[in-house]
PDB file of C-alpha atoms in Angstrom:
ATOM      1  CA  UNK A 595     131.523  57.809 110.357  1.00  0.00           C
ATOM      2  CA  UNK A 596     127.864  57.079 111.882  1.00  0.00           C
ATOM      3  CA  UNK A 597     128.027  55.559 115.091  1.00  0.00           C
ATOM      4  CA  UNK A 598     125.108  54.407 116.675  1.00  0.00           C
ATOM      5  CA  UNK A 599     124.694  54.849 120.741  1.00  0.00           C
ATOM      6  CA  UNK A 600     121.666  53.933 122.743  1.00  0.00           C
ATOM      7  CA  UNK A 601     120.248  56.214 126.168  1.00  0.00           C
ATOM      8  CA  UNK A 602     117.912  55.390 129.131  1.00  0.00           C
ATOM      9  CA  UNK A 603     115.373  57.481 129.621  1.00  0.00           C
ATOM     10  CA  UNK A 604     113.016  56.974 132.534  1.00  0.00           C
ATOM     11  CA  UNK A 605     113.291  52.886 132.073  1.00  0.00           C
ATOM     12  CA  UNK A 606     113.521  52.940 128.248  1.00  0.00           C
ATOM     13  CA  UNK A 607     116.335  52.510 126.145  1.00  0.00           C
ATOM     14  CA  UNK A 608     116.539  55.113 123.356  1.00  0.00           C
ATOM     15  CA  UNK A 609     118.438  54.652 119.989  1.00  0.00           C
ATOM     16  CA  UNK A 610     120.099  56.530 117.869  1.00  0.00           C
ATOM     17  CA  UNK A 611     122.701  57.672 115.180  1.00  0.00           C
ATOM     18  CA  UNK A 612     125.113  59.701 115.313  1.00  0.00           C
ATOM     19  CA  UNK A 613     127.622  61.342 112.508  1.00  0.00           C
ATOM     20  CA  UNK A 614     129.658  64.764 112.065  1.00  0.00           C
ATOM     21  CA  UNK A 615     130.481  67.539 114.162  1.00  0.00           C
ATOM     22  CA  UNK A 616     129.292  70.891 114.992  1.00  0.00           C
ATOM     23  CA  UNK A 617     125.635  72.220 116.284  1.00  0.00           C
ATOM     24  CA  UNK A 618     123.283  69.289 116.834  1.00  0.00           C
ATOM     25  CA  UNK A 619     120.534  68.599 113.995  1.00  0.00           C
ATOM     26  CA  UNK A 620     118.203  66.259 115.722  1.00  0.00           C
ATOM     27  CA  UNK A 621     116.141  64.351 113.023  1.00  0.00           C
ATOM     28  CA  UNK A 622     112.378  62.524 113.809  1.00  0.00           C
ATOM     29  CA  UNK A 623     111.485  59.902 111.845  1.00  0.00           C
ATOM     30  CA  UNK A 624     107.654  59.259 110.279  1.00  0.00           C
ATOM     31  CA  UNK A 625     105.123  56.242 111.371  1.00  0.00           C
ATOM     32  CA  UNK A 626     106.618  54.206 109.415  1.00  0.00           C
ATOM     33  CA  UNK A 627     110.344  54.493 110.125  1.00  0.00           C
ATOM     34  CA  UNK A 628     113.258  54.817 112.506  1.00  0.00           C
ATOM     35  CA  UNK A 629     116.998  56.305 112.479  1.00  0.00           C
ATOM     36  CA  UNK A 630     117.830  54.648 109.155  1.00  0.00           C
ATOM     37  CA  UNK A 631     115.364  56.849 107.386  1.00  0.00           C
ATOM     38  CA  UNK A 632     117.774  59.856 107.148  1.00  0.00           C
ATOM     39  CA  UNK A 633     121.013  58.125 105.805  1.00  0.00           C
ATOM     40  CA  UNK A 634     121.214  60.511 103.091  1.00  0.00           C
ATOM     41  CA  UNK A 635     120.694  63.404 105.324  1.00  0.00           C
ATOM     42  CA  UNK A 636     123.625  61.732 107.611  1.00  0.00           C
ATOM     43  CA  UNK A 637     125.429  61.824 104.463  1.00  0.00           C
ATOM     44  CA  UNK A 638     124.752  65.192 103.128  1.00  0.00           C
ATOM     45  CA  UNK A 639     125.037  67.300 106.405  1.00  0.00           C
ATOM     46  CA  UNK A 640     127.426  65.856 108.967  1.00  0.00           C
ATOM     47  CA  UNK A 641     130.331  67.541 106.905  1.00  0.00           C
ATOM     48  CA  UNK A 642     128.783  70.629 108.609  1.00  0.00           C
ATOM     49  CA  UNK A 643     126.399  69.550 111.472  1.00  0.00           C
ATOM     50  CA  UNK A 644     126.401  66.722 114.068  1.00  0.00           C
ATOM     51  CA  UNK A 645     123.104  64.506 113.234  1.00  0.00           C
ATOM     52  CA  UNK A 646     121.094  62.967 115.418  1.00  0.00           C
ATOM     53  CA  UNK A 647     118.454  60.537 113.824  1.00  0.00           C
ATOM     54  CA  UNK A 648     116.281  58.649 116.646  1.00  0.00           C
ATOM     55  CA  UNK A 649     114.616  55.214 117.008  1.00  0.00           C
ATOM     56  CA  UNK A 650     110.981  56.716 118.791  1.00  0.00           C
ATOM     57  CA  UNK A 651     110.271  54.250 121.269  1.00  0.00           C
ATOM     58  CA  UNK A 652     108.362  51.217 119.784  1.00  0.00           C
ATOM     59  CA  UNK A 653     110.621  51.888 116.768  1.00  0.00           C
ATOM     60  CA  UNK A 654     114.608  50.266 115.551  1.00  0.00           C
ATOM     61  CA  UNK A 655     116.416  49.607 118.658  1.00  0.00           C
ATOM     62  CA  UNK A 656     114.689  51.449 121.053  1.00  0.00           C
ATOM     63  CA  UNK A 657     112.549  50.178 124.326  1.00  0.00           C
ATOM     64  CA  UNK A 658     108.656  50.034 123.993  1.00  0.00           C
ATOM     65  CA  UNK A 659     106.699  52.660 124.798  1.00  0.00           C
ATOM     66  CA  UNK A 660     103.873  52.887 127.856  1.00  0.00           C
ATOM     67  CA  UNK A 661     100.300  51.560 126.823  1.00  0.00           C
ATOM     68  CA  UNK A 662      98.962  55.085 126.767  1.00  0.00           C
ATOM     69  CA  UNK A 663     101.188  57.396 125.442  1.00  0.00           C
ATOM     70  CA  UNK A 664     100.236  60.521 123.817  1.00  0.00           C
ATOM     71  CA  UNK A 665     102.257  62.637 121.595  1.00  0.00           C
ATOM     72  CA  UNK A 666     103.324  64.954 124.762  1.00  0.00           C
ATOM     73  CA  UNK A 667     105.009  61.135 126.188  1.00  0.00           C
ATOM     74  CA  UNK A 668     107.459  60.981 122.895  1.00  0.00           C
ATOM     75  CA  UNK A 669     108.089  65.099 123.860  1.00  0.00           C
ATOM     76  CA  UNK A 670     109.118  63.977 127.365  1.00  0.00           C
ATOM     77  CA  UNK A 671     111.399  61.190 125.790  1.00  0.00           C
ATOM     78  CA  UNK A 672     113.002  63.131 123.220  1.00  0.00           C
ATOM     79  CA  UNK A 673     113.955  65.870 126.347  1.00  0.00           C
ATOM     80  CA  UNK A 674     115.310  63.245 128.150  1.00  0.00           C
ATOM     81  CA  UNK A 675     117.258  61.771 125.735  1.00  0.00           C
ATOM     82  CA  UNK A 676     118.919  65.143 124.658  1.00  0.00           C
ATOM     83  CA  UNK A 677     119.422  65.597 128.628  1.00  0.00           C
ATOM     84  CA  UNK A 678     121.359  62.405 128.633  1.00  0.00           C
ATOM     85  CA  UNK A 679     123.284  63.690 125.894  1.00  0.00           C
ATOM     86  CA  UNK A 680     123.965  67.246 127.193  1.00  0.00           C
ATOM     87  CA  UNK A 681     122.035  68.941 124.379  1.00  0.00           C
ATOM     88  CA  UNK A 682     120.586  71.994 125.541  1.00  0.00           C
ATOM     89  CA  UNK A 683     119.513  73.434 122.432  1.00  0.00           C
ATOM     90  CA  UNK A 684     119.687  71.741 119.065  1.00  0.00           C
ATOM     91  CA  UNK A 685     117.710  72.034 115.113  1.00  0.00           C
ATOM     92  CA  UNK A 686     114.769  70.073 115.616  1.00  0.00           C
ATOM     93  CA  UNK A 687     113.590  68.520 112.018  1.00  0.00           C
ATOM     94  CA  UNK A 688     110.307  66.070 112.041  1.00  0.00           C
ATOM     95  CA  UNK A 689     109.256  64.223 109.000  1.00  0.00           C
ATOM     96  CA  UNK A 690     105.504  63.295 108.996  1.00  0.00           C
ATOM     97  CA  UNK A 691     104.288  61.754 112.776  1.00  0.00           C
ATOM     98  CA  UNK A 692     107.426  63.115 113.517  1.00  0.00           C
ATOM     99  CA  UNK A 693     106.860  66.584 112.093  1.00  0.00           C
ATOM    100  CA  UNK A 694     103.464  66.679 114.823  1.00  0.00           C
ATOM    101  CA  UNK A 695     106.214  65.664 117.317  1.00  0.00           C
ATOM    102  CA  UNK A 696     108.399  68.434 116.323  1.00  0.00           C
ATOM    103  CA  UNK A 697     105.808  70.516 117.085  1.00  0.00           C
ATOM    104  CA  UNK A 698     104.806  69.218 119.827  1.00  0.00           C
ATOM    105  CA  UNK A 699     108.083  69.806 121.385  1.00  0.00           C
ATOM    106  CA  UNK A 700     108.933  72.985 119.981  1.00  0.00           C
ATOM    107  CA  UNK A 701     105.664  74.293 122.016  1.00  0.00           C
ATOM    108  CA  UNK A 702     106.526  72.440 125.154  1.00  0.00           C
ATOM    109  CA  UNK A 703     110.241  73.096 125.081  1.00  0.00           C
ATOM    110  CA  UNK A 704     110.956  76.223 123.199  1.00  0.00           C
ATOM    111  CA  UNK A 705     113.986  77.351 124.367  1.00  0.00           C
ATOM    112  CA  UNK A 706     115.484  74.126 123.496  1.00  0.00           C
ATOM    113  CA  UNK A 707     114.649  74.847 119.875  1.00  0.00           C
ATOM    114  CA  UNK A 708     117.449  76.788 118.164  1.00  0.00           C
ATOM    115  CA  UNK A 709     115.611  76.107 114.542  1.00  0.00           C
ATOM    116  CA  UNK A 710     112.547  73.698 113.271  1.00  0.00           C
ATOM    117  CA  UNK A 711     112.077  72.013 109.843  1.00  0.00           C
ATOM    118  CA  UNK A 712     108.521  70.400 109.254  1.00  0.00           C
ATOM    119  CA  UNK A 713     109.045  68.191 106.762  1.00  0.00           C
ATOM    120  CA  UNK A 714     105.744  66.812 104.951  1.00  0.00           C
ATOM    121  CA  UNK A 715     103.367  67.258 107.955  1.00  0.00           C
ATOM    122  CA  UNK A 716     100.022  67.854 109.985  1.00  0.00           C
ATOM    123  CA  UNK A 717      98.885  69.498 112.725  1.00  0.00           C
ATOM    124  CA  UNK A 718      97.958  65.860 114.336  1.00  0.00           C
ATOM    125  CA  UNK A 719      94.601  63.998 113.683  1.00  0.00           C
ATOM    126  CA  UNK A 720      92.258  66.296 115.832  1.00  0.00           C
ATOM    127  CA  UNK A 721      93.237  69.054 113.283  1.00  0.00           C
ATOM    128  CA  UNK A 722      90.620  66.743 110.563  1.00  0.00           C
ATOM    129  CA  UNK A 723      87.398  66.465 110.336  1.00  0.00           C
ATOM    130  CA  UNK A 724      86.205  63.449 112.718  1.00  0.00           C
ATOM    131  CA  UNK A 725      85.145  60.931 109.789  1.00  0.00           C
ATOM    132  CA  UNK A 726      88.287  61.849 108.542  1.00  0.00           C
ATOM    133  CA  UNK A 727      90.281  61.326 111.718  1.00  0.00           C
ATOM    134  CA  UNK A 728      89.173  58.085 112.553  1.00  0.00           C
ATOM    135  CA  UNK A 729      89.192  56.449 109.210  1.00  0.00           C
ATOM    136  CA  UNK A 730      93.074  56.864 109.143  1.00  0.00           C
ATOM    137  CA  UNK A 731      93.507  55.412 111.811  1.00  0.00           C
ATOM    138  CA  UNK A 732      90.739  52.244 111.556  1.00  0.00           C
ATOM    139  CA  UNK A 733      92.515  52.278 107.780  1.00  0.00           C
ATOM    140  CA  UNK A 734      96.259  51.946 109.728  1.00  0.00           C
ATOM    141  CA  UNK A 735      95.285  49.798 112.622  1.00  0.00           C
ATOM    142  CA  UNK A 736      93.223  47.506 109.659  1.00  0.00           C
ATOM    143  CA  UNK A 737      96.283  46.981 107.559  1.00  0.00           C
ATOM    144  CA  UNK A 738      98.383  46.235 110.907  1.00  0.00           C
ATOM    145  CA  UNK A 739      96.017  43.160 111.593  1.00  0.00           C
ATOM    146  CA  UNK A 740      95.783  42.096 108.469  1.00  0.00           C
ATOM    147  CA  UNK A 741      98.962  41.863 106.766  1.00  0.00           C
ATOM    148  CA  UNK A 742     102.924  41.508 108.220  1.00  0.00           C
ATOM    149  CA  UNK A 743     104.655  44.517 108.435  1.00  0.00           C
ATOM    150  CA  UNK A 744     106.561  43.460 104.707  1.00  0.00           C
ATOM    151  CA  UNK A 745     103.063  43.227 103.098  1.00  0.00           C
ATOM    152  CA  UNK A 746     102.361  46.742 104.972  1.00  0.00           C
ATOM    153  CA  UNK A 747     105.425  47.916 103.473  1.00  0.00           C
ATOM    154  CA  UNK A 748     104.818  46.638  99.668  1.00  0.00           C
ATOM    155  CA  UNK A 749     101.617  48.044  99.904  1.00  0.00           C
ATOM    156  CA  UNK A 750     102.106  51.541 101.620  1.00  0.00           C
ATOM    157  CA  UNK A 751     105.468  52.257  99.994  1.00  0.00           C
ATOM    158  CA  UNK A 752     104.552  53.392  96.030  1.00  0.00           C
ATOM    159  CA  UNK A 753     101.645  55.880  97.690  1.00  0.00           C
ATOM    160  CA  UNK A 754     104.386  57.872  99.610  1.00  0.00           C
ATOM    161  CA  UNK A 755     106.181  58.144  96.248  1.00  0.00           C
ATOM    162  CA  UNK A 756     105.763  61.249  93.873  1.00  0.00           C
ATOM    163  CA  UNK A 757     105.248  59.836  90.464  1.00  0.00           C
ATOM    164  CA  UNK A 758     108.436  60.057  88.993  1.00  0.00           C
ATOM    165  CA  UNK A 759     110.306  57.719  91.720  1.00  0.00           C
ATOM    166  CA  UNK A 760     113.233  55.369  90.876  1.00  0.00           C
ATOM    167  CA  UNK A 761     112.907  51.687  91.558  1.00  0.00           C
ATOM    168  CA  UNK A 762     116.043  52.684  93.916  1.00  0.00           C
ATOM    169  CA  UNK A 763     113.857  55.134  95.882  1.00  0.00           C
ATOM    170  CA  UNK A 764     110.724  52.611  96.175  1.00  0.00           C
ATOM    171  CA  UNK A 765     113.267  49.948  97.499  1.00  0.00           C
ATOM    172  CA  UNK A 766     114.835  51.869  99.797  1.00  0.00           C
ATOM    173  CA  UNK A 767     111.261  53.258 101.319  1.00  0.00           C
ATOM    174  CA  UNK A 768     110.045  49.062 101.484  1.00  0.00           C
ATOM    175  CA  UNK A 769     112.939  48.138 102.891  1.00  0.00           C
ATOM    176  CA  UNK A 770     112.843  50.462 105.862  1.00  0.00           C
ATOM    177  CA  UNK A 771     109.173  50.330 106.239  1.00  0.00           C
ATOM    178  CA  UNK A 772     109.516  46.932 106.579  1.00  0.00           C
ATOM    179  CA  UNK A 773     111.080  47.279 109.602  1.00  0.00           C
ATOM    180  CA  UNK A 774     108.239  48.566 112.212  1.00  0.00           C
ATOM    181  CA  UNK A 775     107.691  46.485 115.334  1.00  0.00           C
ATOM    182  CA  UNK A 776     103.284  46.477 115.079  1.00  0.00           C
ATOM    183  CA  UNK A 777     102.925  47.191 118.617  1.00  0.00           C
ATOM    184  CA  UNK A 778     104.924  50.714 118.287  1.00  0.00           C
ATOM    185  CA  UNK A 779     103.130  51.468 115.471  1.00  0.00           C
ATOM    186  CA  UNK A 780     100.642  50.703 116.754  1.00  0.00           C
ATOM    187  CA  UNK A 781     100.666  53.279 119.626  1.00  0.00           C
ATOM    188  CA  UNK A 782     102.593  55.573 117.410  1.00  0.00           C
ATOM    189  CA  UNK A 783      98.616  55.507 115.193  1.00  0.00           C
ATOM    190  CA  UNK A 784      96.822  56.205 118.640  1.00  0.00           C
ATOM    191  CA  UNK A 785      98.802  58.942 119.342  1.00  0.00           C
ATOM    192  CA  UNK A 786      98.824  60.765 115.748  1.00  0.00           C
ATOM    193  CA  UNK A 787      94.971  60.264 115.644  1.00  0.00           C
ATOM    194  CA  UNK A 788      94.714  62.106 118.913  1.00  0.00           C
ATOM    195  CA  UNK A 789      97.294  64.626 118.681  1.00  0.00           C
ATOM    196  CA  UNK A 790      96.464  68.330 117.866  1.00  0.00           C
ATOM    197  CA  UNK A 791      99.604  70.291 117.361  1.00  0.00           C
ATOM    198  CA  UNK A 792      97.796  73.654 117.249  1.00  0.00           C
ATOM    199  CA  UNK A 793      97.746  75.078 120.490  1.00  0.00           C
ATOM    200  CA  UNK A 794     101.847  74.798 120.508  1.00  0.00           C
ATOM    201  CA  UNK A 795     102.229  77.215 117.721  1.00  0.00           C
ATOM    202  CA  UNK A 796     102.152  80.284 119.542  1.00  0.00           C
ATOM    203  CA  UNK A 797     104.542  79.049 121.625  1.00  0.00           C
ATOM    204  CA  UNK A 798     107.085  78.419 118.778  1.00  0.00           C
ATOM    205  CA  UNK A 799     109.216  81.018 119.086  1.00  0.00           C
ATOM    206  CA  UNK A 800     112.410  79.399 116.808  1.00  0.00           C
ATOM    207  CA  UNK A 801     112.824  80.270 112.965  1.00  0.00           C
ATOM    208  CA  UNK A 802     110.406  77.226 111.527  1.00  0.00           C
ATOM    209  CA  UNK A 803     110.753  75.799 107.458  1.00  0.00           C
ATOM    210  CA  UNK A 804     108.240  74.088 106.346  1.00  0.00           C
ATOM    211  CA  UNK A 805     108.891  71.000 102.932  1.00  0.00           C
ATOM    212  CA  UNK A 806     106.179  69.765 101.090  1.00  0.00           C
ATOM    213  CA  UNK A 807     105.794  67.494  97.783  1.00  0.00           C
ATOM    214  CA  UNK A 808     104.226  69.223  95.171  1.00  0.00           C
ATOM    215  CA  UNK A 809     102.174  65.401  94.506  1.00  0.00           C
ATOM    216  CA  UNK A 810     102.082  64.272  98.275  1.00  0.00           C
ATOM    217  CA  UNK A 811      99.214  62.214  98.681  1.00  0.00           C
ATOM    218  CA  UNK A 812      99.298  61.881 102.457  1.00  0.00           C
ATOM    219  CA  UNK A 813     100.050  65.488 103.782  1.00  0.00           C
ATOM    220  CA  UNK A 814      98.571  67.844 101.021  1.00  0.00           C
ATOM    221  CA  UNK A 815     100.646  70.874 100.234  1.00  0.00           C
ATOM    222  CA  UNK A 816      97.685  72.901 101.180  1.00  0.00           C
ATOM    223  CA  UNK A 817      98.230  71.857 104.733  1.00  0.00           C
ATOM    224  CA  UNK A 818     101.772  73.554 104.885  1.00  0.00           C
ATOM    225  CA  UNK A 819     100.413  76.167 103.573  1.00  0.00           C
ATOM    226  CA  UNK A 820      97.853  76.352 106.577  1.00  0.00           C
ATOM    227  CA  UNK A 821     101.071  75.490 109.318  1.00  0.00           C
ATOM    228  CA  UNK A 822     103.534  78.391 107.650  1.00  0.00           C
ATOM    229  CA  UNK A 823      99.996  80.476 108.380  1.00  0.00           C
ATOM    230  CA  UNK A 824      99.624  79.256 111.522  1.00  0.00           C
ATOM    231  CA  UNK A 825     103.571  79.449 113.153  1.00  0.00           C
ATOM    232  CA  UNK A 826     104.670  83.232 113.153  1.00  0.00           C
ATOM    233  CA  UNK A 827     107.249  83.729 110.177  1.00  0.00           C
ATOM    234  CA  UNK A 828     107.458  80.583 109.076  1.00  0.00           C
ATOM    235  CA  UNK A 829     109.201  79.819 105.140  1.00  0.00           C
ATOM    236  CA  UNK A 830     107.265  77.523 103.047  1.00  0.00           C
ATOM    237  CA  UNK A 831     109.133  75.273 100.410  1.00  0.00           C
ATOM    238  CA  UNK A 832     107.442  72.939  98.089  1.00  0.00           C
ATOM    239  CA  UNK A 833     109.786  70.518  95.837  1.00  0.00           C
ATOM    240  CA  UNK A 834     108.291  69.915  92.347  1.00  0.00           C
ATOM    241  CA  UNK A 835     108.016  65.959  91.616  1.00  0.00           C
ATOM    242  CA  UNK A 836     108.029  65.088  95.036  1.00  0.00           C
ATOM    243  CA  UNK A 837     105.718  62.806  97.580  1.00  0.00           C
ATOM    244  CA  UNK A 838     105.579  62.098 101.199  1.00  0.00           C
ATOM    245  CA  UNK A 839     109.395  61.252 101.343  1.00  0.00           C
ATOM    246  CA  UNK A 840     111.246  64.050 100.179  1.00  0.00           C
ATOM    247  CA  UNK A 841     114.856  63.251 101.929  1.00  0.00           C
ATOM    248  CA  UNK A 842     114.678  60.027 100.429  1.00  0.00           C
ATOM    249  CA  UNK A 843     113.197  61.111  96.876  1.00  0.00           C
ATOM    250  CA  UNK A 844     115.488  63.947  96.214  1.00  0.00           C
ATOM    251  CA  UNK A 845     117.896  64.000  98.897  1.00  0.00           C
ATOM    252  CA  UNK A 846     120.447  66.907  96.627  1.00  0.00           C
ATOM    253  CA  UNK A 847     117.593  69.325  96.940  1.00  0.00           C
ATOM    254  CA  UNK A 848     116.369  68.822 100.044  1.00  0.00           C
ATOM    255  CA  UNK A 849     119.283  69.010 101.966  1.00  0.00           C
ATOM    256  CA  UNK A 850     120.525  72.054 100.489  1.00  0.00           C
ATOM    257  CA  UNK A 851     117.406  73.366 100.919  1.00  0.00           C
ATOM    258  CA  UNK A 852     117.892  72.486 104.591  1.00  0.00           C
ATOM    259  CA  UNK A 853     121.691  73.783 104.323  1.00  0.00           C
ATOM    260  CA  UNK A 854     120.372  77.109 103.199  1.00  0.00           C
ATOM    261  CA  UNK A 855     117.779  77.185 106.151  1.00  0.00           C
ATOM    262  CA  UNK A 856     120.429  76.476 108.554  1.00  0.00           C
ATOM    263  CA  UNK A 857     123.159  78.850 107.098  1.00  0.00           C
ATOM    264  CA  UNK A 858     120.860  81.542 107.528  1.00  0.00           C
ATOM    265  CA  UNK A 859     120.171  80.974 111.302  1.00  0.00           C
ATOM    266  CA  UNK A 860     123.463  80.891 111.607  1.00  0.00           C
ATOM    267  CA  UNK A 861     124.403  84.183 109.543  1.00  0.00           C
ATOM    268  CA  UNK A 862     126.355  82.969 107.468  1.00  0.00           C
TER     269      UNK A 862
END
């Protein structure tokens, strides 16, 4: 059963969901997200794991983030949420934006990392090129003034797909992308344009996996390649077919690839 429970942390209100028992599994959602985004890793994992998925501030239920915040701000939240909730040490997994959070956290906090999974990610927007840099985020913050976060979601949706998705899949992606609150993703932009997850990675000191799409369009498998480089002994997996959204376009494969990950950690 998936409850969902909400936390204040330093004047925000934090939500999440909750399902299963057993070590924590902490899931991070992408820009265009929130806790809803991993119902079929709820699903597939709480029979082993308890599973955390997170509204980031700005994002589902959760309070507004500050006017400024950088990615180390969401790092401080995410702490004090899993303080609230008594978690000293959990499986951190990050999908996209919340991959470069992941990261960021795992080099802030490492000793509350037992285990990361970098799911479809970057190294933050100061890893690109400048041109590069800022037109994603003039291209984000464009579409955000333009169109309501539905026709931001009709549009967006089919590019995160690898091209074999089901009608199913591209629904489901829509229909929770439809869901932002523009001022959260707004900042949540800002902060992935200015982040630069590198200088963390020495600091990661927890056994890291790294998913990719063989046909993502957004995060190139050839910058996974670069992060399992980059984070001492990291495992690289990339599933044939798939886009951007992996847990959501293949959700069998990738969470036994996850299972596997975490069974080994554990020794079993």
């Amino acid at each position: 059963m998936t409850a969902r429970g909400t936390v204040g942390v330093n004047g925000i209100d934090i939500s999440y969901l909750q399902a299963g028992s057993g070590s924590p599994i902490v899931m991070l959602h992408g820009i265009g997200g929130n806790a809803t985004q991993f119902q079929h890793q709820i699903d597939g994992l709480s029979d082993t794991w308890t599973v955390i998925t997170w509204d980031a501030p700005g994002y589902g239920e959760s309070g507004n983030p500050g006017d400024d915040w950088q990615m180390g701000d969401y790092a401080t939240a995410l702490a004090g949420m899993l303080d609230t909730l008594n978690l000293s040490q959990v499986y951190l997994l990050g999908q996209s934006w919340g991959g470069v959070l992941a990261q960021t956290f795992a080099g802030k906090y490492p000793q509350r990392v037992r285990a990361l999974i970098l799911s479809d990610t970057s190294m933050g927007g100061q890893s690109q090129p400048e041109a590069d840099r800022l037109a994603s985020l003039n291209a984000r913050l464009s579409a955000l003034e333009s169109m309501t976060p539905a026709e931001l979601a009709a549009a967006r949706a089919p590019v995160l797909l690898g091209p074999n998705h089901t009608a199913d899949v591209l629904r489901e992606v829509e229909a929770v992308m439809a869901q932002i609150h523009p001022e959260g993703y707004r900042r949540a932009a800002i902060a992935l344009a200015e982040a630069d997850s590198r200088p963390y990675h020495s600091a990661i000191e927890a056994p890291t996996l790294i998913l990719a799409g063989e046909h993502d369009r957004i995060v190139p498998p050839s910058t996974a390649s670069a992060l399992q480089a980059a984070i001492p002994g990291a495992q690289l997996v990339v599933f044939p077919g798939n886009g951007h959204m992996g847990g959501q376009e293949d959700p069998t494969t990738y969470n036994a690839t996850i299972r596997t990950f975490l069974n080994q950690v554990e020794g079993r």
